[in-house]
Coordinates of C-alpha atoms and ligand atoms in Angstrom, one line a residue:
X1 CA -20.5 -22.6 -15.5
X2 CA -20.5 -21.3 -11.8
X3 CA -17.9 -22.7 -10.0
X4 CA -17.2 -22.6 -6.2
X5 CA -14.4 -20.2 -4.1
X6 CA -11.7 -22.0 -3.6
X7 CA -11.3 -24.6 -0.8
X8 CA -9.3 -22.8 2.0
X9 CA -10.8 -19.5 1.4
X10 CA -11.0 -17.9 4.4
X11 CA -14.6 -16.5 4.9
X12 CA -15.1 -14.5 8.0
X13 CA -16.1 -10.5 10.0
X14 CA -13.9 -8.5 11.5
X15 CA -14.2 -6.3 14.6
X16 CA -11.8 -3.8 16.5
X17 CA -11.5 -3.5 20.0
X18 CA -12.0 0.0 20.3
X19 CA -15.3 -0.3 18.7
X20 CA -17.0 -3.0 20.1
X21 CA -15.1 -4.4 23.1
X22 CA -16.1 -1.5 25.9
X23 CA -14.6 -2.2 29.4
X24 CA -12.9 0.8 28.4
X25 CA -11.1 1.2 32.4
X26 CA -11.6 -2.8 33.2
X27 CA -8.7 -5.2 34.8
X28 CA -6.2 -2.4 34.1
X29 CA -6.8 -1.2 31.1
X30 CA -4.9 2.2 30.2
X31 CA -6.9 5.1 28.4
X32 CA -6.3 4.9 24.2
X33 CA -6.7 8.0 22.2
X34 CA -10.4 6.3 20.9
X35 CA -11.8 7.2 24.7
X36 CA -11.0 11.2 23.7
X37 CA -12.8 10.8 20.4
X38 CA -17.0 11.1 21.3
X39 CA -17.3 12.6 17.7
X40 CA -15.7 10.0 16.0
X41 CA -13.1 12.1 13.2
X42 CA -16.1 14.6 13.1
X43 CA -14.2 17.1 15.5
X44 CA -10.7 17.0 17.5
X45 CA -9.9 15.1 20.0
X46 CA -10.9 16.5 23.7
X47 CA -9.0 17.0 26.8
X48 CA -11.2 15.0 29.0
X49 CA -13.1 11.4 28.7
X50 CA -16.9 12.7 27.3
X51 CA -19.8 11.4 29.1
X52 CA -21.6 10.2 25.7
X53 CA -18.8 8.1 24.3
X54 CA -20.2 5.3 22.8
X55 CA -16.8 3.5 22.9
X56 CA -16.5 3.6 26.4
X57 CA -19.0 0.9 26.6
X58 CA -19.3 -0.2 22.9
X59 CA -21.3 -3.2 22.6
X60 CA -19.3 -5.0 25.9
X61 CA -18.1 -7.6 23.8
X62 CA -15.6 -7.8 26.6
X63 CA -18.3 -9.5 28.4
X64 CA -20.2 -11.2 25.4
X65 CA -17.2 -12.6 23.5
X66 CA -18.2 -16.1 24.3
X67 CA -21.7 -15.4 22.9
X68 CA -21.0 -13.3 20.0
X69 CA -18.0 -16.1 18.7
X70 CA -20.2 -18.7 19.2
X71 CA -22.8 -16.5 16.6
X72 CA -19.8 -16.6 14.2
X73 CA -19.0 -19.9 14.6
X74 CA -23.2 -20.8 13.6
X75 CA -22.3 -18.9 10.4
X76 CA -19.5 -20.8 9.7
X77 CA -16.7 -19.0 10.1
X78 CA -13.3 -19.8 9.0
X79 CA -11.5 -17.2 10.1
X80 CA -12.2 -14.1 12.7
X81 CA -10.1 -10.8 12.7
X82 CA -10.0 -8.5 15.6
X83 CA -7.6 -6.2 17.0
X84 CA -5.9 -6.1 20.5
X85 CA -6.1 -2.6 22.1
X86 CA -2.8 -1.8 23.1
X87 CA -3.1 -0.3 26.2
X88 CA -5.1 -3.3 27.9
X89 CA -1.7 -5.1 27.2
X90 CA 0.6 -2.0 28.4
X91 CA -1.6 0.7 29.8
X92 CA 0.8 3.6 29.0
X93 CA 2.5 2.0 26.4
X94 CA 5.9 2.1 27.2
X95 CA 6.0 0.0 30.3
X96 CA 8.6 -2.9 30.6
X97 CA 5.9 -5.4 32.0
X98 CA 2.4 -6.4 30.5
X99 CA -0.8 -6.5 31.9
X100 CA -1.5 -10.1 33.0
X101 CA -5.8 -9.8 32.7
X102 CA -4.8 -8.0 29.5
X103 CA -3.2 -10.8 27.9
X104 CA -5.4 -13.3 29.8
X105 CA -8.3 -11.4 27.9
X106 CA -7.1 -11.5 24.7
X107 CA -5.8 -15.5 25.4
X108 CA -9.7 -17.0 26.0
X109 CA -10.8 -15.0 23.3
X110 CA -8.2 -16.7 21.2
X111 CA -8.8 -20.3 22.6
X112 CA -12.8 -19.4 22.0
X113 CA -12.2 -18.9 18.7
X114 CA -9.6 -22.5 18.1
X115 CA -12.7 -24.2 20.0
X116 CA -14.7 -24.0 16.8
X117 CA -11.8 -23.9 14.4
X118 CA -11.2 -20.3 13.7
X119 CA -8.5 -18.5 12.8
X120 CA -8.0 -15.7 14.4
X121 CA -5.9 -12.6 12.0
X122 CA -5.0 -10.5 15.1
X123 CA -4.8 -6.0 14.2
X124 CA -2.3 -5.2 16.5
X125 CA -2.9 -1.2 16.0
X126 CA -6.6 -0.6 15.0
X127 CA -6.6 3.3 15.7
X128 CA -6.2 2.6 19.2
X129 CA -3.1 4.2 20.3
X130 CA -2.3 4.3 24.0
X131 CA -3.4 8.1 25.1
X132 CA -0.4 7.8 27.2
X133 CA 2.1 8.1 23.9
X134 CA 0.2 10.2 22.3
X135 CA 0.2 12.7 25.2
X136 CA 3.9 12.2 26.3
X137 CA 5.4 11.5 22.7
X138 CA 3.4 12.8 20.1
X139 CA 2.4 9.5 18.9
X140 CA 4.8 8.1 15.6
X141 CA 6.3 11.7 15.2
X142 CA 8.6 9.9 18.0
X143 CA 11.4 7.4 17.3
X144 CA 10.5 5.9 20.5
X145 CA 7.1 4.4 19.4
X146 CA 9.4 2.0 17.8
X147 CA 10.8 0.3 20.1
X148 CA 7.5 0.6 22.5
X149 CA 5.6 -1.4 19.8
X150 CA 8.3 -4.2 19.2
X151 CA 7.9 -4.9 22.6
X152 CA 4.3 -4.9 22.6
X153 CA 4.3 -7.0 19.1
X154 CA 7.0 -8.9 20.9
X155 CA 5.0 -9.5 23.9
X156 CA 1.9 -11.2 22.1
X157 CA 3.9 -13.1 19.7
X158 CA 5.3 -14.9 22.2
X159 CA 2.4 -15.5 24.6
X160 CA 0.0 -16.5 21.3
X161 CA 2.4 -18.5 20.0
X162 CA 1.4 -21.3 18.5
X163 CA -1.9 -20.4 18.6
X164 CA -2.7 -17.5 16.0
X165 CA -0.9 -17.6 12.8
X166 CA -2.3 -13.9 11.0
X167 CA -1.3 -11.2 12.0
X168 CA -1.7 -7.6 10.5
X169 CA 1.0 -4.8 11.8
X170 CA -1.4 -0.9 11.3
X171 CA -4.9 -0.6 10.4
X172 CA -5.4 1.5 7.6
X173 CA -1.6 2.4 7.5
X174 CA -2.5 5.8 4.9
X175 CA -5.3 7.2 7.0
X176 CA -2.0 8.6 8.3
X177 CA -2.4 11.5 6.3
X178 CA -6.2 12.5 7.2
X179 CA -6.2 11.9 10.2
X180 CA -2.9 11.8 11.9
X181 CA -4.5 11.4 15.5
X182 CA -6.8 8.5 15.1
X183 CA -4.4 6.9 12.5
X184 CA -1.0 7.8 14.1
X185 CA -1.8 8.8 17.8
X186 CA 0.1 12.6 17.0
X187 CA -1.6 15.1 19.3
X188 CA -0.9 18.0 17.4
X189 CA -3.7 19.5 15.7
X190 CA -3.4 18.5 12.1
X191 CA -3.2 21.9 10.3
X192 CA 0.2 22.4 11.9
X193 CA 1.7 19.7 11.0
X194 CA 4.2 19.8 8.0
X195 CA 4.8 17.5 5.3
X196 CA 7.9 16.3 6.5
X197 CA 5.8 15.5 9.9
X198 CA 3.8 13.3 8.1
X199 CA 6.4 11.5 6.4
X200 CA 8.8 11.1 9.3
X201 CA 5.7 9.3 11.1
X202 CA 4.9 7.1 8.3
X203 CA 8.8 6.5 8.3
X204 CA 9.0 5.4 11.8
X205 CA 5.7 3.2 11.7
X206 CA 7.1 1.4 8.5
X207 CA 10.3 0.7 10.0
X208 CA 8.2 -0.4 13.2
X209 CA 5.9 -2.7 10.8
X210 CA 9.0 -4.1 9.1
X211 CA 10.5 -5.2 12.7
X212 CA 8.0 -6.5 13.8
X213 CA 7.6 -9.0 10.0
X214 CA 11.1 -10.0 11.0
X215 CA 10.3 -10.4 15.1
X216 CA 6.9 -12.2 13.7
X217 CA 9.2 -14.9 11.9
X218 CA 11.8 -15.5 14.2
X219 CA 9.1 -16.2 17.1
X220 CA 7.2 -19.1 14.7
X221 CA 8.3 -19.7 11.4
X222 CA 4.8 -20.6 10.5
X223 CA 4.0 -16.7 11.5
X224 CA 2.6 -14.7 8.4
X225 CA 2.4 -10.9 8.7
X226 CA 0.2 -8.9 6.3
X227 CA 0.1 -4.7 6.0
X228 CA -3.5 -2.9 5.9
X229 CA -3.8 -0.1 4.0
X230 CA -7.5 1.2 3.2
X231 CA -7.7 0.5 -0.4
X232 CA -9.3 3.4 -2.5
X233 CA -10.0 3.1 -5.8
X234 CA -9.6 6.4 -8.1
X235 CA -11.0 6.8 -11.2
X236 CA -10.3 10.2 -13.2
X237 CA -13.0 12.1 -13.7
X238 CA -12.5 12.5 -17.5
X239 CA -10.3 10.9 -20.4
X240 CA -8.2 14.8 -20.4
X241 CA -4.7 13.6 -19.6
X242 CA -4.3 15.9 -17.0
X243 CA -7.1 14.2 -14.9
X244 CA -5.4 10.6 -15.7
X245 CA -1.8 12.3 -14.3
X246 CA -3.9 13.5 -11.1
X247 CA -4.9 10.1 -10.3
X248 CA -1.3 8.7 -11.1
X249 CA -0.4 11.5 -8.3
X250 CA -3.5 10.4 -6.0
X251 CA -2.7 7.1 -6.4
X252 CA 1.1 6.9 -5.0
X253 CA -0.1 8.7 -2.2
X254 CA -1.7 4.9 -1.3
X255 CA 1.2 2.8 -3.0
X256 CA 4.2 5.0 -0.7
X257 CA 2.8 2.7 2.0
X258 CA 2.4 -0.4 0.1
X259 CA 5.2 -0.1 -2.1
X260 CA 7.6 0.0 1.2
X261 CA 5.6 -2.9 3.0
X262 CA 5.9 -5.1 -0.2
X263 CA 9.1 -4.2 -1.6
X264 CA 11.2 -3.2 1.2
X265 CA 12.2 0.1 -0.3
X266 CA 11.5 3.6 -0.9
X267 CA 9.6 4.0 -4.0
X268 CA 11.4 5.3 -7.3
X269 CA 8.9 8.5 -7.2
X270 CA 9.5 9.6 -3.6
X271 CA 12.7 11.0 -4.7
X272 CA 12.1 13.2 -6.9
X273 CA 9.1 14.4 -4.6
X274 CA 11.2 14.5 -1.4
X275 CA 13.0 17.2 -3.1
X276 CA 10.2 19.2 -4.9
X277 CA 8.6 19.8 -1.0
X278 CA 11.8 19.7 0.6
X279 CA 11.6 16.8 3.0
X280 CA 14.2 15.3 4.7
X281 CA 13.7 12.2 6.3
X282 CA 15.9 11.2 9.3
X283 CA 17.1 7.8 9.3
X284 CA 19.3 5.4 11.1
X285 CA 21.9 3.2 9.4
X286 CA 20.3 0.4 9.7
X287 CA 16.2 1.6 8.8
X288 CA 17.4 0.5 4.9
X289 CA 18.2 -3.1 5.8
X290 CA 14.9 -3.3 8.2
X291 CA 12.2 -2.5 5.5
X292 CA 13.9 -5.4 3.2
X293 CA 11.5 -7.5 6.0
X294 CA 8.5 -7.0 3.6
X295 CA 4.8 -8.6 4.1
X296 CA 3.3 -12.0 3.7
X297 CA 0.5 -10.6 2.1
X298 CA -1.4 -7.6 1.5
X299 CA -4.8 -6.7 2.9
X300 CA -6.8 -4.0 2.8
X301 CA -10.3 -2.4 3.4
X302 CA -12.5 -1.7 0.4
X303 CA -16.0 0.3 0.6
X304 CA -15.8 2.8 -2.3
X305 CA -14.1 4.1 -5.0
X306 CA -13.8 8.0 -5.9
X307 CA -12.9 10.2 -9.0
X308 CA -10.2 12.6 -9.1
X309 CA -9.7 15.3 -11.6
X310 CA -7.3 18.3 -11.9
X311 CA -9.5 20.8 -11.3
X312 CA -12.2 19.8 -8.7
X313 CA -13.8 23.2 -8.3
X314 CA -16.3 22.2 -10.9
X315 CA -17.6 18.8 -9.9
X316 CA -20.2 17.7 -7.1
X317 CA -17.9 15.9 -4.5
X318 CA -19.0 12.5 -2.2
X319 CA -18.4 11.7 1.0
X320 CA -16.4 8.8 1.7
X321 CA -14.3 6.1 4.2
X322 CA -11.8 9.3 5.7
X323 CA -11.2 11.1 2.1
X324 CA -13.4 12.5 -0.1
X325 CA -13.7 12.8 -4.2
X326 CA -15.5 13.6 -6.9
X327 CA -18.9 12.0 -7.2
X328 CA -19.1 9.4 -9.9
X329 CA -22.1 9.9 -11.9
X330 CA -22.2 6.1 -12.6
X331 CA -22.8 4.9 -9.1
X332 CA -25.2 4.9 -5.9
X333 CA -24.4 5.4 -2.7
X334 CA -24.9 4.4 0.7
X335 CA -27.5 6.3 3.2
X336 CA -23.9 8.3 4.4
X337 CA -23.2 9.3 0.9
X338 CA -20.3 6.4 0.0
X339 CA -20.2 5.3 -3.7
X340 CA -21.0 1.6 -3.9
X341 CA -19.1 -0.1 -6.3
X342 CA -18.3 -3.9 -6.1
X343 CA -16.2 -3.8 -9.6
X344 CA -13.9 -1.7 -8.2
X345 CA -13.1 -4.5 -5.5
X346 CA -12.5 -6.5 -8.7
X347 CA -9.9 -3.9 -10.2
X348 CA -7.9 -3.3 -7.2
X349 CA -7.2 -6.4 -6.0
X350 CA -6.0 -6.9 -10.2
X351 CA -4.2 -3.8 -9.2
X352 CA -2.5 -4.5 -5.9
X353 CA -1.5 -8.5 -7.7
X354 CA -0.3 -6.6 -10.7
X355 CA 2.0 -4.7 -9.0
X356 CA 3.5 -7.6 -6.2
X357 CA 2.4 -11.0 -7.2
X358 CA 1.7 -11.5 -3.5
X359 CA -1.5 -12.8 -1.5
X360 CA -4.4 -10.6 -0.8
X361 CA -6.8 -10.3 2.0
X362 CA -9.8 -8.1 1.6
X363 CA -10.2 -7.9 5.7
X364 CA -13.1 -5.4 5.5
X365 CA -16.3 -4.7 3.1
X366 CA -19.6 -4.0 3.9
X367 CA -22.7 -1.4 4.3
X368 CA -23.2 0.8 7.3
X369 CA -26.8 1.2 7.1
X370 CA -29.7 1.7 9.2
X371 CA -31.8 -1.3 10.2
X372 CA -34.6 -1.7 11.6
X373 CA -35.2 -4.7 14.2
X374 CA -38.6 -6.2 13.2
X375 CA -40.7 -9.3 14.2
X376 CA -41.3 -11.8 11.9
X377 CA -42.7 -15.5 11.9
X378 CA -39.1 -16.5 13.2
X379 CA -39.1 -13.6 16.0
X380 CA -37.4 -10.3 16.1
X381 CA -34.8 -9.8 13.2
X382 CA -33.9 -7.2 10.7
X383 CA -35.0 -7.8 6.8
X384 CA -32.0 -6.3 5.6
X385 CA -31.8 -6.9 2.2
X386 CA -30.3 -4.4 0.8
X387 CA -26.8 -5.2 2.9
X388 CA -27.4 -8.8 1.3
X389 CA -27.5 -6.9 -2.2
X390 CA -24.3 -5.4 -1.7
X391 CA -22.5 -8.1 -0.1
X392 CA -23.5 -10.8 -2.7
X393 CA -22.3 -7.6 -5.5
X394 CA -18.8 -7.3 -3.7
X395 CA -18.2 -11.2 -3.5
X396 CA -19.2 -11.6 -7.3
X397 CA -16.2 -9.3 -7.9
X398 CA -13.7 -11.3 -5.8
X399 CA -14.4 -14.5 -7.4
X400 CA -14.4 -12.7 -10.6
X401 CA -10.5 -11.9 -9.9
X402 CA -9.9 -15.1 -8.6
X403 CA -10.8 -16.4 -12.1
X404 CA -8.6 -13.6 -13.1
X405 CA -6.5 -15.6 -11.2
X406 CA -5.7 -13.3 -8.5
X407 CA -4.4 -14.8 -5.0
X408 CA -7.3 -13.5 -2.6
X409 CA -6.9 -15.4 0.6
X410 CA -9.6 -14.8 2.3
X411 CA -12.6 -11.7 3.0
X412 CA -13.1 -10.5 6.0
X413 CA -17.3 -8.5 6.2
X414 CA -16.2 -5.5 8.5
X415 CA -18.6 -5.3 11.9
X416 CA -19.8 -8.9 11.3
X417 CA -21.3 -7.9 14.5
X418 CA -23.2 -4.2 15.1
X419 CA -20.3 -1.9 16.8
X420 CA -19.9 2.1 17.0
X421 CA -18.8 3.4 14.0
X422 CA -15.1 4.8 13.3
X423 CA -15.3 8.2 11.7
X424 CA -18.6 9.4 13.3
X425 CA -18.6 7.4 16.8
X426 CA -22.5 6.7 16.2
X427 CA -24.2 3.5 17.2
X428 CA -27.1 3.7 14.2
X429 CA -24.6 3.3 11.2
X430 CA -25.0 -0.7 11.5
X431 CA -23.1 -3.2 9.5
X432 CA -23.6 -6.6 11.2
X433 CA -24.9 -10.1 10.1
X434 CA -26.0 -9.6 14.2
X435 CA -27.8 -6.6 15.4
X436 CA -27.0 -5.4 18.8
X437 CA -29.9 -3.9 20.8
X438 CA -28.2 -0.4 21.8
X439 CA -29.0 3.1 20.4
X440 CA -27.4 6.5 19.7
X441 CA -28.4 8.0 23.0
X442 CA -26.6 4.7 24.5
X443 CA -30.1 3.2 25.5
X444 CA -30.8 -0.8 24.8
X445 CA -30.4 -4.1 26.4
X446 CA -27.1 -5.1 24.3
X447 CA -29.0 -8.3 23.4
X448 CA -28.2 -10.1 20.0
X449 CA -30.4 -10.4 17.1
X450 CA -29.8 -12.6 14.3
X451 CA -30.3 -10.6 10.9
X452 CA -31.6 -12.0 7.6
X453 CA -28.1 -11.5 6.2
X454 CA -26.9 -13.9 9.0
X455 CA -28.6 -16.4 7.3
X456 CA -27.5 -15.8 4.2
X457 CA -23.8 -15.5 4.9
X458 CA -23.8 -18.7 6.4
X459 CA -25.5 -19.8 3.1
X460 CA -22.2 -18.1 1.2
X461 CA -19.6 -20.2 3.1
X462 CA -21.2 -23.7 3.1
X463 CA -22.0 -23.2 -0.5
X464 CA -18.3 -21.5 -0.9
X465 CA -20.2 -19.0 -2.9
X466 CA -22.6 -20.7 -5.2
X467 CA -25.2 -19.4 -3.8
X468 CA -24.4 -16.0 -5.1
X469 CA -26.9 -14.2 -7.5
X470 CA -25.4 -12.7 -10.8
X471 CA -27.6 -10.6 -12.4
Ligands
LIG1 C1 -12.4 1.5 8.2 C2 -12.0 1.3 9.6 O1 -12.0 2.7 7.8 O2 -13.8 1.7 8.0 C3 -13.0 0.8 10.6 O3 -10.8 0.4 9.6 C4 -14.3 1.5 10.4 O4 -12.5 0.9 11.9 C5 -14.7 1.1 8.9 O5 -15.3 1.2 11.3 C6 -16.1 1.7 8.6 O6 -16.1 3.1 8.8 P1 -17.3 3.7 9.7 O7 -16.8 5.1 9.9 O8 -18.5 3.6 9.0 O9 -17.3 3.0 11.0

């Protein structure tokens, strides 16, 4: 028999400022490395701000916030993540004093959302680095970004107190290692940085992300603190043991970060590959005691899964969310060449519970797609069927581990509302219950469109699911 999600499920979107908010040089707003990105990951950053930036602007959520939560809140939602961009809230980053009209901003948007009983799950580094660190310090290849970002974590905590309980420390902590600038603000070009560069960043932003769990708690007990980690799913490409070892390498290349966050210490496996590529991290006394501050909970994005094999040479590879893989002959994939697969949102949240036992938050899932706004009998709206397809596929899956008996808390669709997409900066890859009149070239009015899957999602939550198709 089909039962219902469970009661306090937390159904909601999720947004990022840098995608969607605009305003980019608005009531003191510092530069971020996203307004040096016009390409999206699709070529290096550039010296100067680019005049066809779809970021700069976004979809000025910073002016329609009222309007756009209010379209969440008809939907039903429960709970509402979005990220604060640093540098409204310390322009440079390493100043001693906020930005008043930065955390002003990000207080009515907070108070919008309690008006109609939302929670808000706050980012508080969604690939959004002040430019200002990046420039000066190299981004997380300095010690220094820790105690800049305590103070900035610091600085919210206290002024939100009370008022947001969620709070998620890095976006998408792993992207680290594909795209160092967008994930960890570093400056230098990628292809010169070494191994031990990489993991000296990741050192200091997990130190960082454990200070701040402990900050989080002291401020309001009732605080909880999750990591984010983009949650890939690898498959080996063949039953030959030597694909099935690849993957077990693949895969602690994801679990480094998690692993750290949930358990508050360095992996077992590190060692051993510390000293096979001769890395040597530098650490303080006290970095040891720090990570034993581990998570709340766990979330993660899920899109895709990949296949790996030993030998790659011979397969067709697939595009994908910042990493790339084999292409699985059992799957579709999206119009930009991602592998749709809702089981494998069923097997990793099995695999992240298996591993800690603690809560899970899927806080993004959907289809970037291209839609097309339409009128119909009810006016203009986008018949977008194939994003309901997906979406009701994907939510099958989590309520199939919840009967697994998995702890999900809660699912987060990402770009509940249309916003400019991450890796390729484009304003026509759309996943949004709510189109957004605004176009590659940066033409449209900005007005908001209800789609058909608006409907329906609001449909999901007050049925808490049952109205989900199985096939
Ligand atoms: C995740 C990011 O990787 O994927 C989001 O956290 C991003 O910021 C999302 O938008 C979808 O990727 P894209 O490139 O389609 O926008």
């Amino acid at each position: 028999m089909k039962t219902a999600f469970p009661k306090n499920f937390l159904w909601g979107g999720a947004t990022a400022a840098n995608q969607c908010e605009g305003a980019y040089n608005v009531d003191g707003k510092g530069l971020s490395i996203q307004d040096f990105m016009p390409d999206g990951v699709m070529k290096p950053p550039g010296k100067t701000i680019e005049e066809r930036n779809l970021k700069l602007e976004g979809i000025d959520y910073y002016h329609h916030y009222k309007e756009d939560i209010a379209l969440f809140a008809e939907m039903g939602f429960k709970v509402y993540r979005f990220s604060i961009a640093w540098s409204r809230i310390f322009p440079n980053g390493d100043e001693e004093k906020p930005n008043e009209a930065g955390l002003k901003f990000y207080e009515d948007v907070i108070d919008e959302c309690r008006k109609y009983r939302i929670e808000p799950l706050i980012t508080l580094s969604h690939y959004e680095t002040p430019y200002h660190l990046a420039k000066t310090y190299d981004g997380w290849r300095s010690r220094k970004m820790i105690e800049f970002y305590t103070h900035y974590a610091k600085t919210v905590f206290t002024r939100y107190k009370g008022k947001v309980k969620y709070w998620l420390t890095f976006n998408e902590i792993n992207s680290l290692w594909h795209f160092p600038y967008m994930g960890a603000g570093i400056l230098t070009p990628k292809e010169k940085l070494s191994k031990q560069d990489l993991y000296q960043a990741a050192h200091h932003e997990l130190v960082a992300s454990a200070m701040t769990v402990k900050l989080a708690h002291e401020i309001d007990p009732e605080n909880m603190v999750g990591c984010m980690v983009l949650g890939l799913v690898n498959y080996p490409r063949t039953c030959h043991p030597d694909d099935i070892i690849a993957v077990m390498k693949e895969n602690r290349k994801g679990f480094f970060f998690t692993d750290i966050h949930m358990r508050g210490y360095y992996p077992f496996y590190t060692k051993q590959m510390f000293e096979k590529e001769n890395i040597h991290i530098q650490m303080e006394d006290e970095d040891m005691e720090i990570l034993k501050n581990t998570c709340d909970f766990l979330s993660f994005s899920y899109y895709m899964s990949k296949c790996i094999a030993k030998d790659d040479s011979q397969y067709e590879k697939g595009k994908g969310n910042l990493t790339t893989g084999v292409k699985n002959p059992y799957l579709k994939e999206s119009e930009w060449g991602w592998q749709i697969d809702p089981q494998g949102l069923r097997y990793i949240l099995n695999m992240y519970y298996e591993r800690y036992e603690k809560p899970l938050f899927i806080v993004e899932n959907g289809l970037g797609a291209m839609d097309e706004l339409v009128q119909t009998d009810q006016g203009m709206c986008v018949e977008d069927d194939y994003r309901i397809a997906y979406m009701n596929d994907h939510l099958l899956e989590v309520k199939k581990a919840i009967d697994d008996g998995v702890d999900v808390m809660g699912y987060t669709a990402w770009g509940c509302i249309d916003l400019i997409s991450a890796s390729t900066a484009e304003m026509k890859k759309r996943y949004g219950f709510i189109y957004v009149d605004r176009n590659n070239d940066g033409s449209g009015t900005l007005k908001r469109y209800r789609k058909k899957s608006f409907y329906w999602y609001k449909e999901v939550i007050a049925s808490q699911g049952l109205n989900l198709i199985e096939k």
